[in-house]
mmCIF file of C-alpha atoms and ligand atoms in Angstrom:
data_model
loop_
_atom_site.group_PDB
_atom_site.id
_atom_site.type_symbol
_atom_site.label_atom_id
_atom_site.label_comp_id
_atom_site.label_asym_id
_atom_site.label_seq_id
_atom_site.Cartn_x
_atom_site.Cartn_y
_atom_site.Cartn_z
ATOM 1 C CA UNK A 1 -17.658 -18.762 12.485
ATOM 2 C CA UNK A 2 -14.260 -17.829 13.544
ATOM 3 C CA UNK A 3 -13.631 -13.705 13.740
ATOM 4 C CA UNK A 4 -10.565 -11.772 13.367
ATOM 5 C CA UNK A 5 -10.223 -8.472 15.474
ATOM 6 C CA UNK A 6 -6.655 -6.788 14.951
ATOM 7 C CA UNK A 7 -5.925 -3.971 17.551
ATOM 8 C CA UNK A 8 -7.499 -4.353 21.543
ATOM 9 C CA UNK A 9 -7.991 -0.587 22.316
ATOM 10 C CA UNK A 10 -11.830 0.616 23.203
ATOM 11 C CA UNK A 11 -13.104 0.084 19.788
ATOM 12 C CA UNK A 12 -11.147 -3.231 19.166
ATOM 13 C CA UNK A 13 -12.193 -4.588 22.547
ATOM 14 C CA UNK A 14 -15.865 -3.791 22.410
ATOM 15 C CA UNK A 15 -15.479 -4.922 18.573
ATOM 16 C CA UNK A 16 -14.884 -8.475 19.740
ATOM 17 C CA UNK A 17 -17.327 -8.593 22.647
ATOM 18 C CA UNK A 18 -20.161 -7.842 20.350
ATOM 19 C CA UNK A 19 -18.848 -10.499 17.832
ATOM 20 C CA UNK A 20 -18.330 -13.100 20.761
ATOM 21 C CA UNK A 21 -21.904 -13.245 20.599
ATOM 22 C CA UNK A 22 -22.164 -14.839 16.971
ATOM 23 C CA UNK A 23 -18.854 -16.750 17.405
ATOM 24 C CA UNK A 24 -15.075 -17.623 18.443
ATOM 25 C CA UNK A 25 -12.628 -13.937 18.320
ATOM 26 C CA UNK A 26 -9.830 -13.878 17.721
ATOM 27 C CA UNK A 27 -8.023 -10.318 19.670
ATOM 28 C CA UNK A 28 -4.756 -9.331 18.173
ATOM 29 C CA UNK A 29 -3.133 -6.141 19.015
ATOM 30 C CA UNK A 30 1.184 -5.259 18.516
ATOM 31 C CA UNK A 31 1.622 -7.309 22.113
ATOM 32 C CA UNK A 32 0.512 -9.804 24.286
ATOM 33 C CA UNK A 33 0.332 -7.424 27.119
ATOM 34 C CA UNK A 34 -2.060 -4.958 25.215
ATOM 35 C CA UNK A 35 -4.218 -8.387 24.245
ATOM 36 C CA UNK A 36 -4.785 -8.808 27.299
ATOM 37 C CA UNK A 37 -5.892 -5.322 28.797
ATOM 38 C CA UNK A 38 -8.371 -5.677 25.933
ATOM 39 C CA UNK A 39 -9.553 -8.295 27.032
ATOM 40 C CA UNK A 40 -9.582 -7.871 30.722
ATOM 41 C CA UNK A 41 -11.953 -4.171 29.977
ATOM 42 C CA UNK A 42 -13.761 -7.174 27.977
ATOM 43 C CA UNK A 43 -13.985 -9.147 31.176
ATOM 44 C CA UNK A 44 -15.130 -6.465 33.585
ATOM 45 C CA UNK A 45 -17.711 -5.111 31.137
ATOM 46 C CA UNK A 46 -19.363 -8.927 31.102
ATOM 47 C CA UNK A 47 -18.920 -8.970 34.996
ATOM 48 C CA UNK A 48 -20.987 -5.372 34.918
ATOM 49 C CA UNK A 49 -23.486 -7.417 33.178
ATOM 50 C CA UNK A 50 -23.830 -10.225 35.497
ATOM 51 C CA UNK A 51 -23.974 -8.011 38.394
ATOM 52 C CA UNK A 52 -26.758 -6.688 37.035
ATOM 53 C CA UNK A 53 -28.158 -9.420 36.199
ATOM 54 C CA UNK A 54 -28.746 -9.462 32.314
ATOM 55 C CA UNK A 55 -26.758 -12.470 32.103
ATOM 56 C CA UNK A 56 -26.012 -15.563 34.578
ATOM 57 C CA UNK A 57 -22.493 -16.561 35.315
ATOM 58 C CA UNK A 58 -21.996 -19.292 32.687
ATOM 59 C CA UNK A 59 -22.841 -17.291 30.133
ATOM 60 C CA UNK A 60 -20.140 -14.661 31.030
ATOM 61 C CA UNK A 61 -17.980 -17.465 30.825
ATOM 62 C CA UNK A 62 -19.091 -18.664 27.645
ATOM 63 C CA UNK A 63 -18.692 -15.260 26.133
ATOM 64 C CA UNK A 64 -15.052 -15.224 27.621
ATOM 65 C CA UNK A 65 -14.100 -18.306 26.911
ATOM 66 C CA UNK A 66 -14.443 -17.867 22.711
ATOM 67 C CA UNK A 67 -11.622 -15.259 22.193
ATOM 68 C CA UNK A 68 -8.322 -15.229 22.422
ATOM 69 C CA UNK A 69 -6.413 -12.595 22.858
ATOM 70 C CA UNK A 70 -2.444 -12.624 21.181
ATOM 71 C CA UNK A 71 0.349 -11.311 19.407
ATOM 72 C CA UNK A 72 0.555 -13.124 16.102
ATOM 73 C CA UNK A 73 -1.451 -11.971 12.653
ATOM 74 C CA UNK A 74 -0.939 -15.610 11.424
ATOM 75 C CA UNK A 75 -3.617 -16.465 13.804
ATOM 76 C CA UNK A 76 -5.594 -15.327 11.711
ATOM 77 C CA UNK A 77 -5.475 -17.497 8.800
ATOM 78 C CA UNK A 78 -8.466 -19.596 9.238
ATOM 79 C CA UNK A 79 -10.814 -16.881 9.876
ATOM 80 C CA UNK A 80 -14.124 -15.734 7.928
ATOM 81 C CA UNK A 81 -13.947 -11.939 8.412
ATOM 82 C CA UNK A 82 -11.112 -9.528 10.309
ATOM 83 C CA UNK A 83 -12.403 -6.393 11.181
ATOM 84 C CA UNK A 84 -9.377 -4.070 11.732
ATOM 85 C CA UNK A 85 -9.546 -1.247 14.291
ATOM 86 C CA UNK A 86 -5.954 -0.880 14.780
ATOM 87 C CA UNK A 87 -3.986 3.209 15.004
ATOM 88 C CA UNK A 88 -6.061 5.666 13.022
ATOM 89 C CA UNK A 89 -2.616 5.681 10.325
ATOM 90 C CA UNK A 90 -3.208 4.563 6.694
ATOM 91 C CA UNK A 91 0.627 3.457 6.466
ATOM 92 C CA UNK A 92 0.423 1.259 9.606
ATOM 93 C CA UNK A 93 -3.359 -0.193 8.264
ATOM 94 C CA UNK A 94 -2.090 -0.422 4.645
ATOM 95 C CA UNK A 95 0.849 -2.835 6.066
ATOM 96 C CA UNK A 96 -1.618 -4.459 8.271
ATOM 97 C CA UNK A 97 -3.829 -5.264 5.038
ATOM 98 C CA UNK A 98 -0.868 -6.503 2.974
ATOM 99 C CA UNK A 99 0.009 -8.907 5.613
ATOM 100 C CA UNK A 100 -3.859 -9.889 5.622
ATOM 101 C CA UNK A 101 -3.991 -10.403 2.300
ATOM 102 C CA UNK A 102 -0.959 -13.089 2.486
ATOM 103 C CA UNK A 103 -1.950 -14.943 5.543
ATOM 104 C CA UNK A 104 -6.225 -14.988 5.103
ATOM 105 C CA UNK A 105 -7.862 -17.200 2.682
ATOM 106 C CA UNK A 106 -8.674 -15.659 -1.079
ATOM 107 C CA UNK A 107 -12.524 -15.087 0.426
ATOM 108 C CA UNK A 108 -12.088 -13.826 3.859
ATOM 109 C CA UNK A 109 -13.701 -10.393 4.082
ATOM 110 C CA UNK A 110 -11.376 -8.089 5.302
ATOM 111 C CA UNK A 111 -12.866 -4.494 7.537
ATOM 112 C CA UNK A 112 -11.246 -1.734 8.688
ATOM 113 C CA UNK A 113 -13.010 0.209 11.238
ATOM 114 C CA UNK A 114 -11.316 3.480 10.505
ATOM 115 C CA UNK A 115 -13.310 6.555 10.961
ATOM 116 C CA UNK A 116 -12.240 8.618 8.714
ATOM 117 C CA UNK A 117 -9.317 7.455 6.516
ATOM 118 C CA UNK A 118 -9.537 6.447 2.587
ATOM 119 C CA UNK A 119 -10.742 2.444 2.562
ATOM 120 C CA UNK A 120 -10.376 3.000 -1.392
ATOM 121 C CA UNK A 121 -6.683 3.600 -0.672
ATOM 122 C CA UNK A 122 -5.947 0.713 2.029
ATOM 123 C CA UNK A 123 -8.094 -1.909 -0.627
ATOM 124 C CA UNK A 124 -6.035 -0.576 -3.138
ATOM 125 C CA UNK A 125 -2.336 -2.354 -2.156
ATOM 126 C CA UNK A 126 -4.852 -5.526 -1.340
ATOM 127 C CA UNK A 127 -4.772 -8.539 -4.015
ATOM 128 C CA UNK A 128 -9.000 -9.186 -4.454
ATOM 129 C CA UNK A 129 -9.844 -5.759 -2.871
ATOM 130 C CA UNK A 130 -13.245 -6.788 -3.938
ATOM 131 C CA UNK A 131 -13.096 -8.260 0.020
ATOM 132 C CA UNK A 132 -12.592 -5.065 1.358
ATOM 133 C CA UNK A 133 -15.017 -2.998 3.364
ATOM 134 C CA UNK A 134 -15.473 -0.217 6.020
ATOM 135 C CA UNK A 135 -17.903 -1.382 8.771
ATOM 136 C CA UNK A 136 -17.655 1.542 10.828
ATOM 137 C CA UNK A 137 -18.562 0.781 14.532
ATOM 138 C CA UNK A 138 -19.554 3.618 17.109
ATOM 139 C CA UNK A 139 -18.373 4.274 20.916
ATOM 140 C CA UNK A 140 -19.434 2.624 22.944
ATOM 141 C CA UNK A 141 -19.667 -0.771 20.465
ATOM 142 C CA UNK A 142 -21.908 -2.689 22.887
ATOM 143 C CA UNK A 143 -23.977 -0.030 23.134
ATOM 144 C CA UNK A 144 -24.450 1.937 19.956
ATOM 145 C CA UNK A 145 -26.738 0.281 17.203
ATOM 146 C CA UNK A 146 -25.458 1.516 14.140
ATOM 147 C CA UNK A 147 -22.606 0.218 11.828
ATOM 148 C CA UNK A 148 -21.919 2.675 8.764
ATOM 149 C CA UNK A 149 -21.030 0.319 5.821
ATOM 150 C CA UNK A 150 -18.746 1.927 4.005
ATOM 151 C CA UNK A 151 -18.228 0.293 -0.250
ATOM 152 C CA UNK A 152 -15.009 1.325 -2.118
ATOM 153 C CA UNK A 153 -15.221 1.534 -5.925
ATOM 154 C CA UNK A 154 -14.097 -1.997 -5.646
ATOM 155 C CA UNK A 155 -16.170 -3.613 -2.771
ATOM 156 C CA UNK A 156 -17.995 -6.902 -4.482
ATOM 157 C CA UNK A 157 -21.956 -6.657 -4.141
ATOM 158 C CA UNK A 158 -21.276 -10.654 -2.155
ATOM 159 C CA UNK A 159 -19.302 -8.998 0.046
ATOM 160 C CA UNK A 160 -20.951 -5.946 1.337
ATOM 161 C CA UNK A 161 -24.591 -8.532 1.056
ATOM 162 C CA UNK A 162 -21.987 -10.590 3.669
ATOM 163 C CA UNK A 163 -21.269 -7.792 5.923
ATOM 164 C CA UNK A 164 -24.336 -6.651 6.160
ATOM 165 C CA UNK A 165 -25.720 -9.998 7.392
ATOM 166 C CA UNK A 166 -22.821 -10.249 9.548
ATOM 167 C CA UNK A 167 -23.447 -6.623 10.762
ATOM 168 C CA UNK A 168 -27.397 -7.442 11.614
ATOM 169 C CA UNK A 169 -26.122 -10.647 13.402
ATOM 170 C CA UNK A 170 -24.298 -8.828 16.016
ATOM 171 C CA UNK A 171 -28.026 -7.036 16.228
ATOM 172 C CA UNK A 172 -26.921 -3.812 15.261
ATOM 173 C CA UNK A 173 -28.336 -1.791 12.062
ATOM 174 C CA UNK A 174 -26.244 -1.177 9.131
ATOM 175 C CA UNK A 175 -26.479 1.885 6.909
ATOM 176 C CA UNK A 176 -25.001 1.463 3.040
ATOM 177 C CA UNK A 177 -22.348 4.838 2.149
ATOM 178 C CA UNK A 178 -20.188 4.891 -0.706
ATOM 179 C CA UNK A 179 -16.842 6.035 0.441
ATOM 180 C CA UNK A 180 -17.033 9.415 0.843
ATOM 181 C CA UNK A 181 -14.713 11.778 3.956
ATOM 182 C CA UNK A 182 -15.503 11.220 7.496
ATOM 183 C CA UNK A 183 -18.763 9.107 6.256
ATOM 184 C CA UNK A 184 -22.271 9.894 7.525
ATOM 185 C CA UNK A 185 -22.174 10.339 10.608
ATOM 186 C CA UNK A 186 -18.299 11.636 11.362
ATOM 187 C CA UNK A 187 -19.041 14.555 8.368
ATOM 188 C CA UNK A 188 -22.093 15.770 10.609
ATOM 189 C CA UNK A 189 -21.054 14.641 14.322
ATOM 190 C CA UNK A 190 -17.399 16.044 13.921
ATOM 191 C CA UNK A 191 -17.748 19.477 12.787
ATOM 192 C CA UNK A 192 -20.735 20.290 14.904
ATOM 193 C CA UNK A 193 -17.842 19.503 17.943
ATOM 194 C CA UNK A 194 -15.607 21.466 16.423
ATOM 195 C CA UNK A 195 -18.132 23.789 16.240
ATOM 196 C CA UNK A 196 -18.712 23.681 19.938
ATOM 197 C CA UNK A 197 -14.742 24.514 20.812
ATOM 198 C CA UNK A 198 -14.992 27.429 18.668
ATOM 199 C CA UNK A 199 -17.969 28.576 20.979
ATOM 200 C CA UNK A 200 -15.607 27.894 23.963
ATOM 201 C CA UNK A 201 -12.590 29.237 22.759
ATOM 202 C CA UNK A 202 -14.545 33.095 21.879
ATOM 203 C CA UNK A 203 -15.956 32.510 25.823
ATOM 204 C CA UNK A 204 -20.049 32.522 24.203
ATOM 205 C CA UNK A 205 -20.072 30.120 27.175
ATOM 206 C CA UNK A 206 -18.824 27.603 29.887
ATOM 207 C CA UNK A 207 -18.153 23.741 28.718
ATOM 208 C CA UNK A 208 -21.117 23.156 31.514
ATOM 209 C CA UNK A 209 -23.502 25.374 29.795
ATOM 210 C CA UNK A 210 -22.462 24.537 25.900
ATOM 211 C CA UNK A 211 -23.226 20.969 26.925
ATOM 212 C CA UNK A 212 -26.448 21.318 28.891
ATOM 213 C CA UNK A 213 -28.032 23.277 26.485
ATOM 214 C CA UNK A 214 -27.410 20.789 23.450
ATOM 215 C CA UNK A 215 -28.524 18.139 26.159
ATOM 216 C CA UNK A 216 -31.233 19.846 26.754
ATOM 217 C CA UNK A 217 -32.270 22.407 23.982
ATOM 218 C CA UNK A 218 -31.611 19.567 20.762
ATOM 219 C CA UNK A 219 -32.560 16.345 23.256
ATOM 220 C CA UNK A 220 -28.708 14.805 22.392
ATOM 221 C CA UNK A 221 -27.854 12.116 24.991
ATOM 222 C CA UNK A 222 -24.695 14.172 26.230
ATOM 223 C CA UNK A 223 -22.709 17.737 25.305
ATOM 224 C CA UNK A 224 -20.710 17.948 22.584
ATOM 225 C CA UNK A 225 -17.708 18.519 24.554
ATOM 226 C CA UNK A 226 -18.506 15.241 26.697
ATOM 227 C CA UNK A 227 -18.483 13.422 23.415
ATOM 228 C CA UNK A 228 -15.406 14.933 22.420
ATOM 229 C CA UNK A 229 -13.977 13.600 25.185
ATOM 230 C CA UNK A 230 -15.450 10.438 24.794
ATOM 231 C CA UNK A 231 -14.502 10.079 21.279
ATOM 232 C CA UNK A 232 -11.157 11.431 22.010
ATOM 233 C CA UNK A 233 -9.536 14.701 21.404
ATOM 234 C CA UNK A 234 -6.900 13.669 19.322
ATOM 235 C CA UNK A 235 -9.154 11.415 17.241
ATOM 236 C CA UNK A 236 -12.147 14.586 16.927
ATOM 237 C CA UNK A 237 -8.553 16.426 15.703
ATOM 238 C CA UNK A 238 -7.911 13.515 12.987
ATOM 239 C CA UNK A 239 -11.287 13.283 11.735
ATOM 240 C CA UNK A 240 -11.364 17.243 11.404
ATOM 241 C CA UNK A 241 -8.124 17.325 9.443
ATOM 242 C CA UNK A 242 -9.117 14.470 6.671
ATOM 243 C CA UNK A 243 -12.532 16.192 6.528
ATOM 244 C CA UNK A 244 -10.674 19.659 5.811
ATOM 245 C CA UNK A 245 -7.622 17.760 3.609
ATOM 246 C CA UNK A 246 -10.422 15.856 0.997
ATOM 247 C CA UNK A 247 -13.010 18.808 0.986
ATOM 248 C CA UNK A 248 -10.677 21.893 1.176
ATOM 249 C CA UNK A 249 -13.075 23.810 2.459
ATOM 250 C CA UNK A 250 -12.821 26.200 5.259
ATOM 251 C CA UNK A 251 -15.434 25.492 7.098
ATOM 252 C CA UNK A 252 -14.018 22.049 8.351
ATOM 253 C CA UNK A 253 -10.661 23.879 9.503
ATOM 254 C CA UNK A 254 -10.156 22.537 12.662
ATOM 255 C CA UNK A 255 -10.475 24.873 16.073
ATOM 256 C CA UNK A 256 -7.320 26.046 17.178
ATOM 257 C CA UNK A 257 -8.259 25.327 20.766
ATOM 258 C CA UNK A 258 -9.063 21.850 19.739
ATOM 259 C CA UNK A 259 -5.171 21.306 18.299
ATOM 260 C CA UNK A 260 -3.854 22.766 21.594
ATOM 261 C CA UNK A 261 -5.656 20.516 23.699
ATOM 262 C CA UNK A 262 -4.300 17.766 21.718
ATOM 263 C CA UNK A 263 -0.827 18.943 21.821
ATOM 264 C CA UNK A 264 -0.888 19.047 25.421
ATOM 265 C CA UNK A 265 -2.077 15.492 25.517
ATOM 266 C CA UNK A 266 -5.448 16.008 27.275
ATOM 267 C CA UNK A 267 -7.382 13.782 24.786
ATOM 268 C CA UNK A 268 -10.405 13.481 27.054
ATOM 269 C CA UNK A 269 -11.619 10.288 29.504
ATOM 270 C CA UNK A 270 -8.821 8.000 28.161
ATOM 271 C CA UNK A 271 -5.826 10.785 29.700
ATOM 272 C CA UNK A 272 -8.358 11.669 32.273
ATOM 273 C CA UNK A 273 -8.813 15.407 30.669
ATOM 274 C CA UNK A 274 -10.261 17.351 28.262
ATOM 275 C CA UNK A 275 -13.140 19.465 28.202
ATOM 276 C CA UNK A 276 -13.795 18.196 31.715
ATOM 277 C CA UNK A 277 -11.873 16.784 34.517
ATOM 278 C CA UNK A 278 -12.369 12.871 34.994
ATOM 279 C CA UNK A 279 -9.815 12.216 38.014
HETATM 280 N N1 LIG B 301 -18.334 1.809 27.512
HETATM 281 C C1 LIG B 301 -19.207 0.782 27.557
HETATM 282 N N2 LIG B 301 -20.477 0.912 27.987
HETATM 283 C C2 LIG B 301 -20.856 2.123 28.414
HETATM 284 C C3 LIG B 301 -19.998 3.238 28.412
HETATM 285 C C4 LIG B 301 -18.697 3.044 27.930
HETATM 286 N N3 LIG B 301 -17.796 4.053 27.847
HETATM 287 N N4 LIG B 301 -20.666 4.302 28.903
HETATM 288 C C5 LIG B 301 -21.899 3.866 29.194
HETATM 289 N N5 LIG B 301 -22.015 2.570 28.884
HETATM 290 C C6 LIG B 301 -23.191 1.748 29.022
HETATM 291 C C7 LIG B 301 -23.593 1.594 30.469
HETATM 292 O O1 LIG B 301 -22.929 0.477 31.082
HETATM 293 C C8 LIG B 301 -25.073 1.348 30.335
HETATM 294 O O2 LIG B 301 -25.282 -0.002 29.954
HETATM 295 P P1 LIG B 301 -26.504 -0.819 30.537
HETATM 296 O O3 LIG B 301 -27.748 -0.111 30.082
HETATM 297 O O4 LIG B 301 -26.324 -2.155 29.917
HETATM 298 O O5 LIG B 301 -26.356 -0.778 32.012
HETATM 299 C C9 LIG B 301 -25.496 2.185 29.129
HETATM 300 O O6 LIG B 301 -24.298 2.427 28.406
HETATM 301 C C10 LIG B 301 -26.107 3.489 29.537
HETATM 302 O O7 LIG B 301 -25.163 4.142 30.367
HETATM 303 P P2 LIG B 301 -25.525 5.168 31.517
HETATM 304 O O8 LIG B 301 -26.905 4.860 32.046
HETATM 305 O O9 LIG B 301 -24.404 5.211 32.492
HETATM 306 O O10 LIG B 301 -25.445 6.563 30.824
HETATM 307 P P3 LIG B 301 -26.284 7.157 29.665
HETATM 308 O O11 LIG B 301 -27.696 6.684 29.654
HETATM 309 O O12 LIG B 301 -25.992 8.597 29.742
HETATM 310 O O13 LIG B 301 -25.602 6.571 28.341
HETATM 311 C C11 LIG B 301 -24.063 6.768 26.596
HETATM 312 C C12 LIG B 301 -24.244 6.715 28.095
HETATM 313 C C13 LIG B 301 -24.546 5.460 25.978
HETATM 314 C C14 LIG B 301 -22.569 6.949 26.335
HETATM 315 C C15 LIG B 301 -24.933 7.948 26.044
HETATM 316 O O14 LIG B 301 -24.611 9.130 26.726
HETATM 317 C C16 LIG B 301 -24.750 8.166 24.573
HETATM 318 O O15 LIG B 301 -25.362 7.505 23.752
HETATM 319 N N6 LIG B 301 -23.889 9.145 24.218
HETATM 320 C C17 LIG B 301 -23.590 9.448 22.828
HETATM 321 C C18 LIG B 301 -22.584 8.465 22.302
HETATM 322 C C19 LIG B 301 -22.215 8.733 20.877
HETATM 323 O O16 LIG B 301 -22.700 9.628 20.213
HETATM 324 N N7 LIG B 301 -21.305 7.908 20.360
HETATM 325 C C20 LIG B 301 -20.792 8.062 19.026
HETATM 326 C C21 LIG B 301 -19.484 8.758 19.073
HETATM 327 S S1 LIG B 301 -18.825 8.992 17.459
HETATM 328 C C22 LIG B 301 -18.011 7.579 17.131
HETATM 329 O O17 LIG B 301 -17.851 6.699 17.917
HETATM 330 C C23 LIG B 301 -17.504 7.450 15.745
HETATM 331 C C24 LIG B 301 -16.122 7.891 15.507
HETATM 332 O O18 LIG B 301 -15.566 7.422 14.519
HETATM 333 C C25 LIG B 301 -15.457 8.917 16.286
#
C-alpha cells in the first residue's frame, strides 16, 4: 500500500510514522525544507525508540527508509489513501482537495485530519465526495489510540468500512461520528480547557494548582492547561470559535485570556510558552 500524507507539522509527521508501519508514505508539506524537518522529528522519535530498545537498528531503518518526504502533490497520484493534516483553513484544504481530486485515482480515499472544520464542506467542491472522510488523529499520533471517524452526508458505506480497516491496521481504535462541530472528543476536551482559563483568568487559582488538581482529583494524565499547551493555544482558540460559530451558544464563547495569549503568540510547547514556561 502506498500512503499519502500532505502537510509535515506534529500531526502530519507522527501521521506518517504510524502509517510507515503498514506501508510506503509519502510526506508532502508547501516545501522541501519543511519535508524534511518532518521527517527528521520522524527520525529522532525512531532513534528514541531504539535507544530504548523497543526496536533494533534495522528496523528503524526500515521504517525510515519507506517515506519520502517532498514538495510535489503529483506524487501522489498512485496512492491508496491521503490523509490531509495540512493548516487548520478550509480555503487552503478545500484547494488542497480540488487538486486531489485531479491528480488521485477515481477510488483513492481521500482524509482530512482537521479537528474541527466542516468535512461536509471540503467533500463538497470534491468530484466522488463519496471518498471523503475525517479520520481524526490525536497528539501525540504514536501514542494516542483513538482515531474519531468522522462520515459526511456523502461518505460511501465502502469507504468509511475502508478507513476503518485502515484505521485498526495502524493498531489504533476507531470511533464512527457523523459530522457534527468539534466531533466527540474536541466538543468535550475543548471547552472543559476553556473552561480552565476562565478559572485562571478570575485568579480561583494558579496554572500549578488548576492542573494538579484535575491530575489528581479526575485521574486525567496531565492539567488542562498542559494540554492546552500541548494542543496549542492558537489551535484550543480555533476549535473554540467553530464550536461557538455552528452552535451559537454562549457557553462555547471562547475565554478572553485564551485570545490574548494567542495574540501574543505564546501558543504553548511549539513557541516555548503558554500556560507554562518550556525554555
Ligand atoms: N510526542 C511524541 N511522543 C511523546 C510525546 C510527544 N509530544 N510526549 C510523550 N511522548 C511519548 C513518550 O516518548 C513515551 O513513549 P514511550 O512509552 O514509548 O517511551 C510516552 O509518550 C509516555 O511519555 P512520558 O512517560 O514522558 O509521559 P506521560 O506518561 O506523562 O505521557 C502523554 C505523556 C502521552 C502526553 C500523556 O500525558 C497524555 O496522554 N496526555 C494527554 C494527551 C491528550 O489528551 N491528547 C489529546 C489532545 S487533543 C487532540 O490532539 C485533538 C485535537 O484536535 C486538538
Amino acid at each position: 500500500m502506498i500512503i499519502g500524507v500532505i502537510g509535515a507539522g506534529t500531526m502530519g509527521n507522527g501521521i506518517a510514522e504510524a502509517a510507515a508501519h503498514v506501508g510506503k508514505v509519502i510526506l508532502v508539506d508547501v516545501d522541501q525544507k519543511r519535508a524534511d524537518q518532518g521527517l527528521q522529528a520522524i527520525s529522532k522519535r525512531l532513534n528514541r525508540q531504539t535507544e530504548k530498545g523497543r526496536i533494533d537498528t534495522a528496523e528503524r531503518d526500515e521504517i525510515l527508509s519507506r517515506i519520502t518526504a517532498c514538495a510535489d502533490l503529483q506524487s501522489l497520484e498512485e496512492v491508496q489513501i491521503v490523509v490531509e493534516a495540512a493548516s487548520e483553513d478550509l480555503g487552503v484544504k478545500q484547494d488542497i482537495f480540488t487538486a486531489l481530486a485531479r491528480i488521485c485515482s477515481e477510488d483513492c480515499i481521500l482524509a482530512t485530519n482537521t479537528s474541527a472544520l466542516s468535512i461536509t464542506a471540503i467533500a463538497a467542491g470534491v468530484t466522488r465526495p463519496d471518498r471523503v472522510i475525517g479520520l481524526h488523529f490525536f497528539n501525540p499520533v504514536t501514542v494516542m489510540k483513538l482515531v474519531e471517524l468522522v462520515q459526511t452526508p456523502f461518505t460511501s458505506p465502502e469507504c468509511a468500512a475502508w478507513s476503518k480497516d485502515f484505521v485498526e491496521s495502524l493498531g489504533k481504535t476507531a470511533v464512527c461520528v457523523e459530522e457534527s462541530p468539534g466531533f466527540v472528543v474536541n466538543r468535550l476536551l475543548i471547552p472543559m480547557i476553556n473552561e480552565a482559563v476562565f478559572l485562571l483568568a478570575e485568579g480561583a487559582a494558579s496554572a500549578e494548582d488548576i492542573d494538579t488538581a484535575m491530575r489528581l482529583g479526575a485521574n486525567h494524565p496531565m492539567g488542562p492547561l498542559a494540554l492546552a499547551d500541548l494542543v496549542g493555544l492558537d489551535i484550543c482558540l480555533a476549535i473554540m470559535e467553530t464550536l461557538y460559530g455552528e452552535m451559537g451558544d454562549p457557553k462555547f464563547r471562547p475565554a478572553p485570556l485564551l485570545r490574548k495569549m494567542v495574540r501574543a503568540g505564546h501558543l504553548g510547547r511549539k513557541t516555548k510558552k503558554g500556560f507554562f514556561d518550556y525554555h
